Amino acid sequence: MSLSRRSCLLAGAAAGTLPFSLLPRTAHAGAQIEEPLIDSVRNALISAVRSSAPPKPEFSNTASRLAFLRWLGEMSERLKKKIPGHQERLEFLQTVWYESRRAGLDVSLVLGLVQVESNFRKFAVSSAGARGLMQVMPFWTRVIGDGDSSKLFHMQTNLRFGCVILRHYLDREAGDLFMTLGRYNGSRGRAPYPNAVFSNQRLWAFNDRRDDSG
């Protein structure tokens, strides 16, 4: 029988070989509820999460690239207290920007959701068993992945799954973000969770006043 990463960490801490500060900290957000998917939807979701290539932002012109770099610089400053490591912080921001755009989502919305769900802790685990930055439930790896739920602690994998699932719910709710967020959290129709995400989204809004077109 294989042991999960969390089980190994807990065993290490109990034996005194690993400090409890390295354990995944509990997240208190809700969790997605498993629902039956028709084959066409399942296949589309499988296709959406399949690529394992690292995110490589592409830009049609220099102005777009410079705008991205300004966003990256400002977001990095805002995120310093949450993710102190410079390289880890840049990799996270580049990945969340890429995965958000890939799924057709507002990056500030995704950042607000990550803050509410895990407070930017990639090893966070909720009481319901949701994992990682976007608190993805392990059943999703069985439904549209390879069944290895430990991969949800990998940054890009978690952000890819989370954004694809959020996009799926947004399509199901015909673009209604309030209902979409409630479905993502397992509290569809109730206000506290969507309101918390919207409130945190404002912290990650970016108003780029520069104009590189001229």
Backbone as a chain_set.jsonl record, in Angstrom:
{"seq": "MSLSRRSCLLAGAAAGTLPFSLLPRTAHAGAQIEEPLIDSVRNALISAVRSSAPPKPEFSNTASRLAFLRWLGEMSERLKKKIPGHQERLEFLQTVWYESRRAGLDVSLVLGLVQVESNFRKFAVSSAGARGLMQVMPFWTRVIGDGDSSKLFHMQTNLRFGCVILRHYLDREAGDLFMTLGRYNGSRGRAPYPNAVFSNQRLWAFNDRRDDSG", "coords": {"N": [[0.859, -1.2, 0.0], [0.626, 2.173, -0.888], [1.847, 5.203, 0.568], [0.458, 8.394, 1.203], [1.747, 11.723, 0.562], [1.043, 13.439, 2.62], [0.507, 11.616, 4.711], [3.039, 10.566, 5.127], [4.379, 12.877, 5.991], [3.0, 13.429, 8.353], [3.651, 11.147, 9.825], [6.388, 11.522, 10.045], [6.503, 13.824, 11.585], [5.332, 12.922, 13.943], [7.232, 11.128, 14.747], [9.232, 12.785, 15.39], [11.053, 13.561, 13.504], [10.499, 15.465, 11.695], [9.642, 18.845, 11.509], [6.591, 20.315, 12.706], [5.976, 22.633, 11.381], [6.397, 22.19, 8.729], [4.315, 20.727, 7.84], [1.314, 20.218, 5.831], [-0.942, 22.85, 6.101], [-4.2, 23.184, 7.476], [-6.958, 24.051, 5.451], [-9.898, 26.059, 5.38], [-11.926, 26.404, 3.611], [-14.732, 25.446, 1.511], [-15.685, 22.703, -0.627], [-15.628, 21.228, -3.916], [-18.416, 19.403, -5.245], [-18.895, 16.097, -6.234], [-20.257, 15.377, -9.352], [-22.254, 13.737, -11.856], [-20.892, 13.495, -15.147], [-21.496, 14.098, -18.564], [-20.281, 12.258, -21.418], [-19.124, 13.901, -23.428], [-18.54, 16.291, -22.114], [-16.822, 15.379, -20.112], [-14.691, 14.441, -21.699], [-13.866, 16.831, -22.86], [-12.941, 18.206, -20.619], [-10.894, 16.506, -19.798], [-9.155, 16.804, -21.965], [-8.531, 19.476, -21.597], [-6.977, 19.526, -19.283], [-4.811, 18.002, -19.874], [-2.278, 18.749, -21.036], [1.097, 18.998, -20.096], [3.065, 20.798, -20.36], [5.292, 23.449, -19.417], [4.103, 26.7, -18.444], [4.248, 29.201, -20.877], [4.171, 32.364, -21.459], [2.93, 34.085, -24.255], [3.186, 36.767, -26.556], [1.619, 39.081, -28.703], [2.695, 41.438, -29.43], [5.153, 44.005, -28.566], [4.117, 45.858, -26.757], [2.139, 44.46, -25.36], [3.682, 42.57, -24.04], [5.242, 44.224, -22.386], [3.215, 45.282, -20.798], [2.415, 42.984, -19.435], [4.765, 42.506, -17.957], [4.784, 44.737, -16.284], [2.48, 44.227, -14.797], [3.323, 41.833, -13.588], [5.473, 42.739, -12.012], [4.172, 44.49, -10.193], [2.283, 42.789, -8.954], [4.015, 40.975, -7.79], [5.203, 42.492, -5.783], [2.961, 42.92, -4.153], [2.493, 40.37, -3.279], [4.542, 39.569, -1.669], [4.534, 39.107, 1.161], [3.015, 36.842, 1.372], [4.203, 34.887, -0.262], [7.326, 34.592, 0.231], [9.733, 33.886, -1.137], [11.539, 34.947, -3.931], [11.866, 33.759, -6.563], [10.033, 31.62, -6.481], [7.71, 33.072, -6.136], [7.542, 34.538, -8.558], [7.317, 32.428, -10.382], [4.882, 31.335, -9.575], [3.11, 33.504, -10.114], [3.443, 33.857, -12.893], [2.47, 31.412, -13.746], [-0.203, 31.382, -12.754], [-1.225, 33.514, -14.157], [-0.99, 32.578, -16.79], [-2.58, 30.189, -16.734], [-5.064, 31.189, -15.986], [-5.739, 32.89, -18.152], [-5.683, 31.002, -20.179], [-7.931, 29.516, -19.54], [-9.843, 31.394, -19.907], [-10.441, 33.19, -17.839], [-10.641, 35.863, -15.433], [-7.657, 37.009, -14.159], [-7.4, 38.305, -11.707], [-9.654, 37.451, -10.364], [-9.099, 34.732, -10.04], [-6.826, 34.894, -8.42], [-7.99, 36.076, -6.161], [-9.681, 33.982, -5.408], [-7.785, 31.978, -4.828], [-6.594, 33.146, -2.593], [-8.713, 33.108, -0.732], [-9.263, 30.364, -0.626], [-6.817, 28.963, 0.058], [-4.972, 30.726, 1.035], [-2.653, 31.097, -0.406], [-1.083, 28.84, 0.07], [0.522, 26.101, -0.993], [0.463, 23.495, -0.085], [-1.82, 23.219, 1.367], [-4.567, 21.626, 3.027], [-7.954, 20.847, 3.181], [-10.621, 20.243, 5.591], [-12.395, 18.678, 4.283], [-10.817, 17.391, 2.533], [-9.915, 18.658, 0.262], [-7.326, 19.948, -1.851], [-4.269, 21.84, -2.03], [-3.369, 24.959, -3.729], [-5.728, 25.952, -5.038], [-7.56, 24.418, -3.79], [-8.547, 21.818, -4.748], [-10.689, 19.062, -5.13], [-9.822, 15.642, -4.559], [-11.258, 13.747, -6.119], [-11.45, 14.743, -8.662], [-9.092, 14.14, -9.996], [-9.425, 11.508, -10.555], [-11.669, 11.567, -12.185], [-11.037, 13.24, -14.384], [-8.314, 13.116, -14.679], [-5.218, 11.355, -14.108], [-5.664, 9.905, -11.869], [-3.903, 10.263, -9.782], [-3.855, 11.803, -6.968], [-1.954, 13.082, -5.467], [-0.598, 14.786, -7.07], [-1.916, 17.133, -6.977], [-0.702, 18.798, -5.234], [1.243, 19.928, -6.665], [2.219, 22.911, -8.117], [1.552, 23.967, -10.826], [-0.12, 21.937, -11.784], [-2.225, 21.98, -9.925], [-3.223, 24.603, -10.278], [-3.94, 24.415, -12.963], [-5.982, 22.399, -12.916], [-7.775, 23.672, -11.122], [-8.489, 26.069, -12.496], [-9.593, 25.036, -14.854], [-11.769, 23.6, -13.81], [-13.21, 25.699, -12.588], [-13.854, 27.192, -14.863], [-15.483, 25.322, -16.155], [-17.643, 25.221, -14.338], [-18.475, 27.858, -14.589], [-19.405, 27.905, -17.21], [-21.515, 26.093, -16.916], [-23.163, 27.57, -15.291], [-23.965, 29.552, -16.939], [-22.4, 31.891, -17.142], [-22.82, 33.23, -14.747], [-21.214, 34.524, -12.163], [-21.529, 34.59, -9.386], [-23.112, 32.308, -8.756], [-21.431, 30.434, -9.861], [-19.083, 30.528, -8.26], [-20.143, 29.71, -5.837], [-20.84, 27.072, -6.488], [-18.312, 26.043, -6.975], [-17.267, 26.07, -4.441], [-18.948, 24.379, -3.12], [-21.176, 25.446, -1.972], [-23.418, 26.388, -3.281], [-25.543, 29.04, -4.18], [-25.464, 30.335, -1.776], [-24.316, 33.241, -0.033], [-21.852, 33.936, 1.455], [-19.31, 32.776, 0.608], [-18.915, 33.47, -2.266], [-18.981, 36.292, -1.919], [-16.732, 36.69, -0.325], [-14.677, 35.95, -2.082], [-15.024, 37.861, -4.131], [-14.459, 40.158, -2.662], [-11.747, 39.752, -2.004], [-10.753, 39.64, -4.565], [-10.614, 42.284, -5.34], [-8.288, 43.118, -4.16], [-6.361, 42.318, -5.887], [-6.681, 43.577, -8.239], [-5.57, 45.244, -11.175], [-4.557, 48.265, -12.364], [-3.409, 49.441, -15.117], [-1.755, 52.179, -15.984], [-0.007, 52.93, -17.876], [0.84, 53.575, -21.289], [1.856, 52.012, -24.047], [1.479, 52.243, -26.696], [2.097, 54.461, -28.153]], "CA": [[0.0, 0.0, 0.0], [1.434, 3.389, -0.954], [1.496, 6.239, 1.527], [0.372, 9.734, 0.645], [2.743, 12.664, 1.078], [0.569, 13.947, 3.913], [0.692, 10.571, 5.703], [4.466, 10.508, 5.43], [4.725, 14.056, 6.77], [2.452, 13.253, 9.694], [4.449, 10.132, 10.492], [7.672, 12.131, 10.358], [6.334, 14.754, 12.699], [5.063, 12.138, 15.139], [8.488, 10.496, 15.149], [10.169, 13.827, 15.77], [12.051, 13.759, 12.454], [10.045, 16.536, 10.816], [8.931, 19.881, 12.275], [5.203, 20.499, 12.321], [5.863, 23.794, 10.504], [6.465, 21.753, 7.343], [3.115, 19.979, 7.495], [0.27, 20.979, 5.161], [-1.846, 23.466, 7.054], [-5.596, 22.985, 7.106], [-7.73, 25.143, 4.863], [-11.254, 25.988, 5.907], [-12.915, 26.642, 2.562], [-15.534, 24.269, 1.196], [-15.12, 21.821, -1.646], [-16.508, 20.871, -5.014], [-19.208, 18.196, -5.056], [-18.813, 15.266, -7.428], [-21.494, 15.276, -10.104], [-22.059, 12.965, -13.094], [-20.576, 14.281, -16.334], [-21.714, 13.4, -19.824], [-18.989, 11.915, -22.026], [-18.538, 15.018, -24.182], [-17.994, 17.232, -21.14], [-15.65, 14.737, -19.499], [-13.602, 14.424, -22.676], [-13.381, 18.201, -23.012], [-12.179, 18.525, -19.421], [-9.666, 15.716, -19.871], [-8.29, 17.468, -22.935], [-8.117, 20.772, -21.058], [-5.966, 19.391, -18.234], [-3.814, 17.002, -20.267], [-0.959, 19.288, -21.344], [1.976, 19.154, -18.937], [4.128, 21.737, -20.725], [5.336, 24.615, -18.523], [3.466, 27.876, -19.051], [5.142, 30.132, -21.563], [3.37, 33.471, -21.98], [3.26, 34.559, -25.593], [2.622, 38.097, -26.771], [1.527, 39.435, -30.123], [3.483, 42.65, -29.675], [5.982, 44.452, -27.446], [3.288, 46.559, -25.775], [1.49, 43.448, -24.523], [4.711, 41.978, -23.186], [5.588, 45.206, -21.361], [2.078, 45.361, -19.88], [2.524, 41.803, -18.579], [5.888, 42.692, -17.039], [4.359, 45.698, -15.264], [1.574, 43.476, -13.919], [4.131, 40.887, -12.828], [6.223, 43.476, -11.004], [3.299, 44.999, -9.14], [1.721, 41.664, -8.209], [5.091, 40.395, -6.996], [5.326, 43.316, -4.579], [1.793, 42.691, -3.3], [2.466, 38.981, -2.826], [5.77, 39.273, -0.921], [4.29, 38.566, 2.496], [2.403, 35.518, 1.244], [5.209, 33.994, -0.839], [8.561, 35.385, 0.384], [10.771, 33.545, -2.093], [11.377, 35.704, -5.167], [11.686, 32.898, -7.722], [8.766, 30.906, -6.309], [6.639, 34.048, -6.34], [7.438, 34.823, -9.991], [6.802, 31.229, -11.051], [3.454, 31.255, -9.273], [2.374, 34.547, -10.823], [3.455, 33.545, -14.317], [1.598, 30.258, -13.968], [-1.605, 31.731, -12.541], [-1.594, 34.375, -15.29], [-1.122, 31.719, -17.961], [-3.707, 29.269, -16.602], [-6.292, 31.991, -15.977], [-6.018, 33.301, -19.522], [-5.944, 29.783, -20.939], [-9.299, 29.114, -19.231], [-10.755, 32.507, -20.146], [-10.845, 33.736, -16.553], [-9.949, 37.065, -14.971], [-6.597, 36.578, -13.247], [-7.65, 38.849, -10.367], [-10.651, 36.567, -9.756], [-8.416, 33.507, -9.629], [-5.989, 35.237, -7.264], [-8.894, 36.238, -5.026], [-10.128, 32.652, -5.018], [-6.656, 31.302, -4.184], [-6.415, 33.719, -1.256], [-9.773, 32.608, 0.14], [-9.196, 28.908, -0.489], [-5.61, 28.41, 0.684], [-4.067, 31.814, 1.436], [-1.429, 30.912, -1.191], [-0.307, 27.721, 0.601], [0.344, 25.037, -1.988], [0.261, 22.208, 0.572], [-3.008, 23.308, 2.225], [-5.547, 20.541, 2.931], [-9.158, 21.202, 3.925], [-11.221, 19.153, 6.361], [-13.095, 17.819, 3.327], [-9.812, 16.71, 1.729], [-9.5, 19.451, -0.893], [-5.878, 20.089, -1.786], [-3.461, 22.783, -2.774], [-3.643, 26.386, -3.857], [-7.126, 26.206, -5.387], [-8.368, 23.475, -3.023], [-9.209, 20.906, -5.682], [-11.024, 17.786, -4.514], [-9.108, 14.544, -5.203], [-12.033, 12.972, -7.087], [-11.249, 15.278, -10.006], [-7.975, 13.459, -10.663], [-9.971, 10.247, -11.056], [-12.664, 11.834, -13.217], [-10.469, 13.843, -15.603], [-6.858, 13.021, -14.664], [-4.665, 10.001, -14.089], [-5.989, 9.292, -10.596], [-2.87, 10.532, -8.788], [-4.258, 13.047, -6.3], [-0.789, 13.755, -4.881], [-0.164, 15.817, -8.013], [-2.616, 18.388, -6.688], [0.204, 19.656, -4.477], [2.146, 20.542, -7.637], [1.632, 24.222, -8.394], [0.904, 24.122, -12.114], [-1.214, 20.971, -11.881], [-3.345, 22.467, -9.129], [-3.799, 25.774, -10.935], [-4.582, 23.953, -14.193], [-7.244, 21.767, -12.542], [-8.676, 24.655, -10.539], [-9.008, 26.978, -13.524], [-10.457, 24.261, -15.76], [-13.007, 23.309, -13.078], [-13.934, 26.963, -12.442], [-14.406, 27.494, -16.188], [-16.575, 24.372, -16.352], [-18.783, 25.677, -13.549], [-18.949, 29.124, -15.165], [-20.211, 27.539, -18.375], [-22.745, 25.475, -16.43], [-24.001, 28.611, -14.693], [-24.255, 30.544, -17.99], [-21.683, 33.129, -16.91], [-23.159, 33.83, -13.455], [-20.063, 34.305, -11.29], [-21.99, 34.332, -8.019], [-23.485, 30.904, -8.669], [-20.239, 29.65, -10.195], [-18.215, 30.44, -7.088], [-20.824, 28.866, -4.859], [-20.705, 25.685, -6.927], [-16.907, 25.657, -6.783], [-17.058, 25.919, -3.006], [-19.914, 23.452, -2.548], [-22.177, 26.209, -1.213], [-24.158, 27.068, -4.347], [-26.718, 29.81, -3.791], [-25.24, 31.051, -0.524], [-23.513, 34.428, -0.334], [-20.57, 34.22, 2.113], [-18.104, 32.435, -0.148], [-18.719, 34.377, -3.402], [-18.669, 37.646, -1.456], [-15.346, 36.695, 0.137], [-13.814, 35.935, -3.264], [-15.121, 39.173, -4.778], [-13.755, 41.12, -1.814], [-10.316, 39.54, -2.174], [-10.408, 39.948, -5.954], [-10.272, 43.709, -5.429], [-6.899, 43.288, -3.72], [-5.461, 41.911, -6.969], [-6.988, 44.331, -9.447], [-4.402, 45.963, -11.702], [-4.917, 49.376, -13.229], [-2.183, 49.804, -15.835], [-1.919, 53.531, -16.507], [0.979, 53.173, -18.922], [0.398, 53.356, -22.674], [3.008, 51.767, -24.88], [1.108, 52.243, -28.113], [2.687, 55.592, -28.839]], "C": [[0.885, 1.236, 0.0], [0.931, 4.404, 0.048], [1.449, 7.578, 0.843], [1.465, 10.599, 1.244], [2.339, 13.162, 2.456], [0.78, 12.905, 5.001], [2.152, 10.48, 6.12], [4.908, 11.682, 6.292], [4.236, 13.929, 8.209], [3.263, 12.235, 10.487], [5.8, 10.704, 10.913], [7.582, 13.063, 11.538], [6.127, 14.001, 14.003], [6.348, 11.5, 15.669], [9.543, 11.51, 15.566], [11.231, 14.1, 14.73], [11.684, 14.904, 11.535], [9.3, 17.563, 11.632], [7.512, 20.052, 11.774], [5.02, 21.7, 11.406], [5.898, 23.405, 9.045], [5.235, 20.966, 6.92], [2.148, 20.84, 6.7], [-0.676, 21.562, 6.2], [-3.281, 23.376, 6.539], [-6.181, 24.249, 6.495], [-9.183, 24.965, 5.278], [-12.317, 26.329, 4.869], [-13.696, 25.355, 2.314], [-14.886, 23.433, 0.12], [-16.139, 21.537, -2.729], [-17.222, 19.557, -4.697], [-19.172, 17.387, -6.346], [-20.195, 15.117, -8.063], [-21.237, 14.452, -11.364], [-21.818, 13.896, -14.275], [-20.902, 13.459, -17.581], [-20.368, 13.245, -20.522], [-18.333, 13.094, -22.73], [-17.901, 16.036, -23.248], [-16.751, 16.651, -20.49], [-14.459, 14.76, -20.444], [-13.006, 15.81, -22.875], [-12.523, 18.598, -21.814], [-10.864, 17.757, -19.384], [-8.668, 16.377, -20.811], [-7.727, 18.761, -22.364], [-7.017, 20.65, -20.011], [-4.764, 18.563, -18.678], [-2.413, 17.567, -20.456], [-0.139, 19.49, -20.074], [3.11, 20.136, -19.213], [4.118, 22.928, -19.77], [4.727, 25.83, -19.21], [4.495, 28.815, -19.659], [4.294, 31.255, -22.166], [3.862, 33.912, -23.356], [2.532, 35.869, -25.834], [2.675, 38.438, -28.246], [2.35, 40.659, -30.46], [4.237, 43.048, -28.408], [5.152, 45.119, -26.356], [2.623, 45.566, -24.821], [2.489, 42.821, -23.555], [5.099, 42.938, -22.059], [4.468, 45.357, -20.338], [2.099, 44.175, -18.912], [3.632, 41.982, -17.536], [5.556, 43.699, -15.944], [3.416, 45.025, -14.266], [2.375, 42.55, -13.014], [4.887, 41.592, -11.71], [5.346, 43.949, -9.861], [2.719, 43.861, -8.307], [2.778, 41.013, -7.32], [5.275, 41.172, -5.699], [4.171, 43.044, -3.619], [1.838, 41.316, -2.632], [3.64, 38.621, -1.917], [5.515, 38.621, 0.436], [3.709, 37.162, 2.436], [3.403, 34.495, 0.732], [6.539, 34.745, -0.818], [9.619, 35.108, -0.682], [10.544, 34.193, -3.439], [11.076, 34.799, -6.365], [10.371, 32.128, -7.652], [7.588, 31.831, -6.589], [6.45, 34.349, -7.818], [6.886, 33.63, -10.75], [5.308, 31.068, -10.807], [2.664, 32.264, -10.094], [2.331, 34.285, -12.327], [2.491, 32.402, -14.624], [0.134, 30.622, -13.798], [-2.098, 32.653, -13.663], [-1.878, 33.522, -16.527], [-2.377, 30.844, -17.876], [-5.038, 30.013, -16.575], [-6.684, 32.372, -17.397], [-6.363, 32.099, -20.4], [-7.397, 29.32, -20.751], [-10.313, 30.227, -19.473], [-11.289, 33.124, -18.871], [-10.055, 34.996, -16.235], [-8.912, 36.648, -13.934], [-6.815, 37.124, -11.843], [-8.688, 38.005, -9.631], [-9.983, 35.299, -9.237], [-7.521, 33.776, -8.422], [-6.844, 35.44, -6.005], [-9.39, 34.904, -4.503], [-9.014, 31.891, -4.297], [-6.459, 31.834, -2.767], [-7.46, 33.173, -0.289], [-9.602, 31.117, 0.41], [-8.001, 28.434, 0.325], [-4.669, 29.453, 1.263], [-2.673, 31.607, 0.838], [-0.509, 29.823, -0.634], [-0.508, 26.497, -0.293], [0.174, 23.659, -1.374], [-0.948, 22.224, 1.514], [-3.946, 22.135, 1.952], [-6.759, 20.923, 3.767], [-9.682, 19.997, 4.693], [-11.981, 18.194, 5.457], [-12.123, 17.068, 2.415], [-9.387, 17.448, 0.485], [-8.038, 19.851, -0.736], [-5.339, 21.276, -2.568], [-3.999, 24.187, -2.861], [-5.106, 26.705, -4.115], [-8.068, 25.195, -4.748], [-9.233, 22.597, -3.932], [-9.477, 19.582, -4.975], [-10.345, 16.642, -5.272], [-9.919, 13.767, -6.242], [-11.832, 13.473, -8.515], [-10.095, 14.583, -10.728], [-8.416, 12.096, -11.186], [-10.899, 10.476, -12.242], [-12.032, 12.335, -14.511], [-8.942, 13.796, -15.64], [-6.4, 11.576, -14.673], [-4.892, 9.301, -12.759], [-4.994, 9.55, -9.491], [-3.163, 11.866, -8.103], [-3.091, 13.768, -5.642], [-0.292, 14.877, -5.789], [-0.844, 17.157, -7.768], [-1.805, 19.305, -5.787], [1.25, 20.289, -5.386], [1.487, 21.819, -8.141], [0.882, 24.287, -9.717], [-0.278, 23.171, -12.266], [-2.433, 21.472, -11.131], [-4.021, 23.655, -9.793], [-4.5, 25.384, -12.23], [-5.942, 23.328, -13.881], [-8.234, 22.807, -12.032], [-9.301, 25.578, -11.57], [-9.941, 26.259, -14.49], [-11.801, 23.97, -15.088], [-13.846, 24.577, -12.929], [-14.57, 27.372, -13.763], [-15.6, 26.598, -16.501], [-17.819, 24.825, -15.593], [-19.35, 26.984, -14.098], [-19.808, 28.867, -16.391], [-21.542, 26.932, -17.944], [-23.712, 26.511, -15.878], [-24.253, 29.768, -15.653], [-23.628, 31.903, -17.687], [-21.981, 33.818, -15.59], [-22.046, 33.519, -12.451], [-20.464, 33.981, -9.851], [-22.317, 32.856, -7.842], [-22.297, 29.991, -8.962], [-19.351, 29.451, -8.982], [-18.851, 29.582, -6.0], [-20.717, 27.394, -5.217], [-19.278, 25.19, -6.705], [-16.649, 25.314, -5.318], [-17.964, 24.868, -2.37], [-20.972, 24.149, -1.721], [-23.059, 27.004, -2.172], [-25.415, 27.752, -3.808], [-26.561, 30.584, -2.495], [-24.164, 32.12, -0.726], [-22.118, 34.5, 0.279], [-19.343, 33.93, 1.264], [-17.918, 33.33, -1.378], [-18.346, 35.787, -2.981], [-17.231, 37.744, -0.963], [-14.378, 36.722, -1.036], [-13.841, 37.294, -3.96], [-14.366, 40.231, -3.983], [-12.245, 40.992, -1.988], [-9.866, 39.817, -3.599], [-9.972, 41.397, -6.091], [-8.832, 43.975, -5.008], [-5.906, 43.016, -4.839], [-5.805, 42.581, -8.295], [-5.757, 45.125, -9.877], [-4.872, 47.019, -12.678], [-3.647, 49.885, -13.894], [-2.39, 51.154, -16.517], [-0.943, 53.861, -17.636], [0.366, 52.877, -20.286], [1.626, 53.229, -23.557], [2.709, 51.864, -26.373], [1.738, 53.391, -28.868], [4.115, 55.752, -28.533]], "O": [[1.805, 1.334, 0.812], [-0.262, 4.462, 0.344], [2.293, 7.881, -0.001], [2.04, 10.272, 2.282], [3.175, 13.293, 3.35], [1.189, 13.253, 6.109], [2.469, 10.338, 7.301], [5.71, 11.517, 7.211], [4.945, 14.27, 9.156], [3.533, 12.431, 11.672], [6.297, 10.409, 12.0], [8.47, 13.094, 12.39], [6.67, 14.378, 15.042], [6.529, 11.35, 16.877], [10.618, 11.14, 16.039], [12.211, 14.789, 15.013], [12.48, 15.281, 10.675], [8.399, 17.2, 12.389], [7.249, 19.951, 10.575], [4.005, 21.787, 10.714], [5.479, 24.187, 8.191], [5.123, 20.577, 5.758], [2.141, 22.061, 6.859], [-1.157, 20.846, 7.079], [-3.54, 23.476, 5.34], [-5.932, 25.361, 6.96], [-9.64, 23.843, 5.5], [-13.483, 26.521, 5.215], [-13.353, 24.3, 2.848], [-13.665, 23.45, -0.031], [-17.347, 21.595, -2.502], [-16.698, 18.71, -3.974], [-19.393, 17.93, -7.428], [-21.17, 14.777, -7.393], [-20.123, 14.461, -11.889], [-22.449, 14.946, -14.394], [-20.613, 12.264, -17.638], [-19.43, 13.998, -20.259], [-17.118, 13.27, -22.641], [-16.842, 16.584, -23.553], [-15.744, 17.342, -20.333], [-13.341, 15.067, -20.03], [-11.795, 15.956, -23.04], [-11.495, 19.254, -21.976], [-9.835, 18.301, -18.983], [-7.484, 16.495, -20.494], [-6.572, 19.104, -22.619], [-6.207, 21.564, -19.858], [-3.796, 18.436, -17.929], [-1.441, 16.918, -20.069], [-0.615, 20.076, -19.101], [4.014, 20.289, -18.391], [3.049, 23.374, -19.354], [4.827, 25.969, -20.429], [5.486, 29.172, -19.022], [3.759, 31.106, -23.264], [5.06, 34.086, -23.578], [1.405, 36.061, -25.377], [3.642, 38.129, -28.943], [2.67, 40.902, -31.624], [3.997, 42.509, -27.328], [5.444, 44.968, -25.17], [2.554, 45.807, -23.616], [2.171, 42.575, -22.392], [5.264, 42.52, -20.913], [4.731, 45.539, -19.15], [1.834, 44.335, -17.721], [3.448, 41.643, -16.367], [5.992, 43.543, -14.804], [3.531, 45.22, -13.056], [2.131, 42.49, -11.809], [4.937, 41.097, -10.585], [5.72, 43.829, -8.694], [2.669, 43.958, -7.081], [2.469, 40.552, -6.222], [5.481, 40.58, -4.64], [4.377, 42.946, -2.41], [1.285, 41.127, -1.548], [3.726, 37.488, -1.443], [6.214, 37.68, 0.812], [3.897, 36.376, 3.365], [3.454, 33.369, 1.225], [6.846, 35.468, -1.765], [10.332, 36.026, -1.086], [9.482, 34.021, -4.038], [10.124, 35.053, -7.104], [9.673, 32.0, -8.658], [6.597, 31.428, -7.198], [5.316, 34.41, -8.292], [6.076, 33.795, -11.663], [4.558, 30.709, -11.714], [1.654, 31.911, -10.704], [1.292, 34.471, -12.961], [1.787, 32.423, -15.634], [-0.697, 30.217, -14.611], [-3.258, 32.575, -14.068], [-2.878, 33.721, -17.218], [-3.148, 30.767, -18.833], [-6.036, 29.51, -17.091], [-7.834, 32.194, -17.796], [-7.238, 32.182, -21.262], [-8.015, 28.799, -21.679], [-11.51, 30.03, -19.268], [-12.447, 33.537, -18.813], [-8.933, 35.172, -16.71], [-9.251, 36.005, -12.94], [-6.447, 36.464, -10.871], [-8.615, 37.857, -8.411], [-10.268, 34.848, -8.128], [-7.469, 32.963, -7.498], [-6.456, 35.022, -4.914], [-9.51, 34.713, -3.293], [-9.258, 31.238, -3.282], [-6.189, 31.064, -1.845], [-7.134, 32.816, 0.843], [-9.776, 30.661, 1.54], [-8.157, 27.582, 1.199], [-3.679, 29.11, 1.91], [-1.657, 31.895, 1.471], [0.704, 29.872, -0.838], [-1.599, 25.928, -0.333], [-0.225, 22.728, -2.075], [-1.084, 21.343, 2.363], [-4.106, 21.702, 0.81], [-6.616, 21.285, 4.935], [-9.242, 18.869, 4.473], [-12.192, 17.035, 5.813], [-12.534, 16.219, 1.624], [-8.579, 16.931, -0.286], [-7.565, 20.066, 0.38], [-5.87, 21.66, -3.61], [-4.947, 24.56, -2.17], [-5.67, 27.61, -3.498], [-9.24, 25.118, -5.116], [-10.463, 22.633, -3.887], [-8.599, 19.043, -4.302], [-10.295, 16.667, -6.502], [-9.337, 13.185, -7.157], [-12.022, 12.721, -9.471], [-10.125, 14.454, -11.952], [-7.847, 11.586, -12.151], [-10.92, 9.687, -13.187], [-12.425, 11.922, -15.602], [-8.333, 14.376, -16.538], [-7.091, 10.688, -15.173], [-4.366, 8.21, -12.541], [-5.205, 9.106, -8.362], [-2.77, 12.924, -8.594], [-3.212, 14.941, -5.291], [0.363, 15.81, -5.325], [-0.409, 18.187, -8.282], [-2.172, 20.464, -5.592], [2.057, 21.099, -4.93], [0.325, 21.804, -8.546], [-0.301, 24.625, -9.737], [-1.316, 23.547, -12.81], [-3.551, 21.4, -11.64], [-5.248, 23.715, -9.866], [-5.538, 25.953, -12.567], [-6.944, 23.68, -14.504], [-9.391, 22.829, -12.452], [-10.503, 25.842, -11.528], [-10.963, 26.812, -14.898], [-12.85, 24.082, -15.722], [-15.061, 24.54, -13.121], [-15.705, 27.849, -13.783], [-16.604, 27.057, -17.046], [-18.921, 24.816, -16.141], [-20.562, 27.196, -14.077], [-20.823, 29.533, -16.592], [-22.58, 27.224, -18.538], [-24.929, 26.355, -15.981], [-24.7, 30.838, -15.24], [-24.237, 32.942, -17.938], [-21.443, 34.895, -15.331], [-21.943, 32.398, -11.953], [-19.805, 33.184, -9.183], [-21.855, 32.223, -6.893], [-22.173, 28.911, -8.384], [-18.914, 28.334, -8.704], [-18.163, 28.817, -5.324], [-20.523, 26.556, -4.337], [-19.068, 24.049, -6.293], [-15.907, 24.383, -5.005], [-17.771, 24.505, -1.21], [-21.602, 23.53, -0.863], [-23.404, 28.155, -1.902], [-26.223, 27.156, -3.096], [-27.418, 31.395, -2.146], [-23.221, 31.927, -1.493], [-21.241, 35.097, -0.344], [-18.427, 34.751, 1.203], [-16.843, 33.912, -1.528], [-17.493, 36.417, -3.606], [-16.578, 38.769, -1.16], [-13.372, 37.43, -0.997], [-12.793, 37.818, -4.337], [-13.709, 41.097, -4.561], [-11.543, 41.996, -2.104], [-8.714, 40.191, -3.82], [-9.068, 41.707, -6.867], [-8.224, 44.949, -5.452], [-4.748, 43.429, -4.762], [-5.287, 42.201, -9.345], [-4.998, 45.614, -9.04], [-5.503, 46.714, -13.69], [-2.9, 50.666, -13.305], [-3.113, 51.254, -17.508], [-1.03, 54.914, -18.266], [-0.519, 52.03, -20.412], [2.346, 54.201, -23.789], [3.574, 51.6, -27.208], [1.901, 53.319, -30.086], [4.757, 56.671, -29.042]]}, "num_chains": 1, "name": "protein.A"}
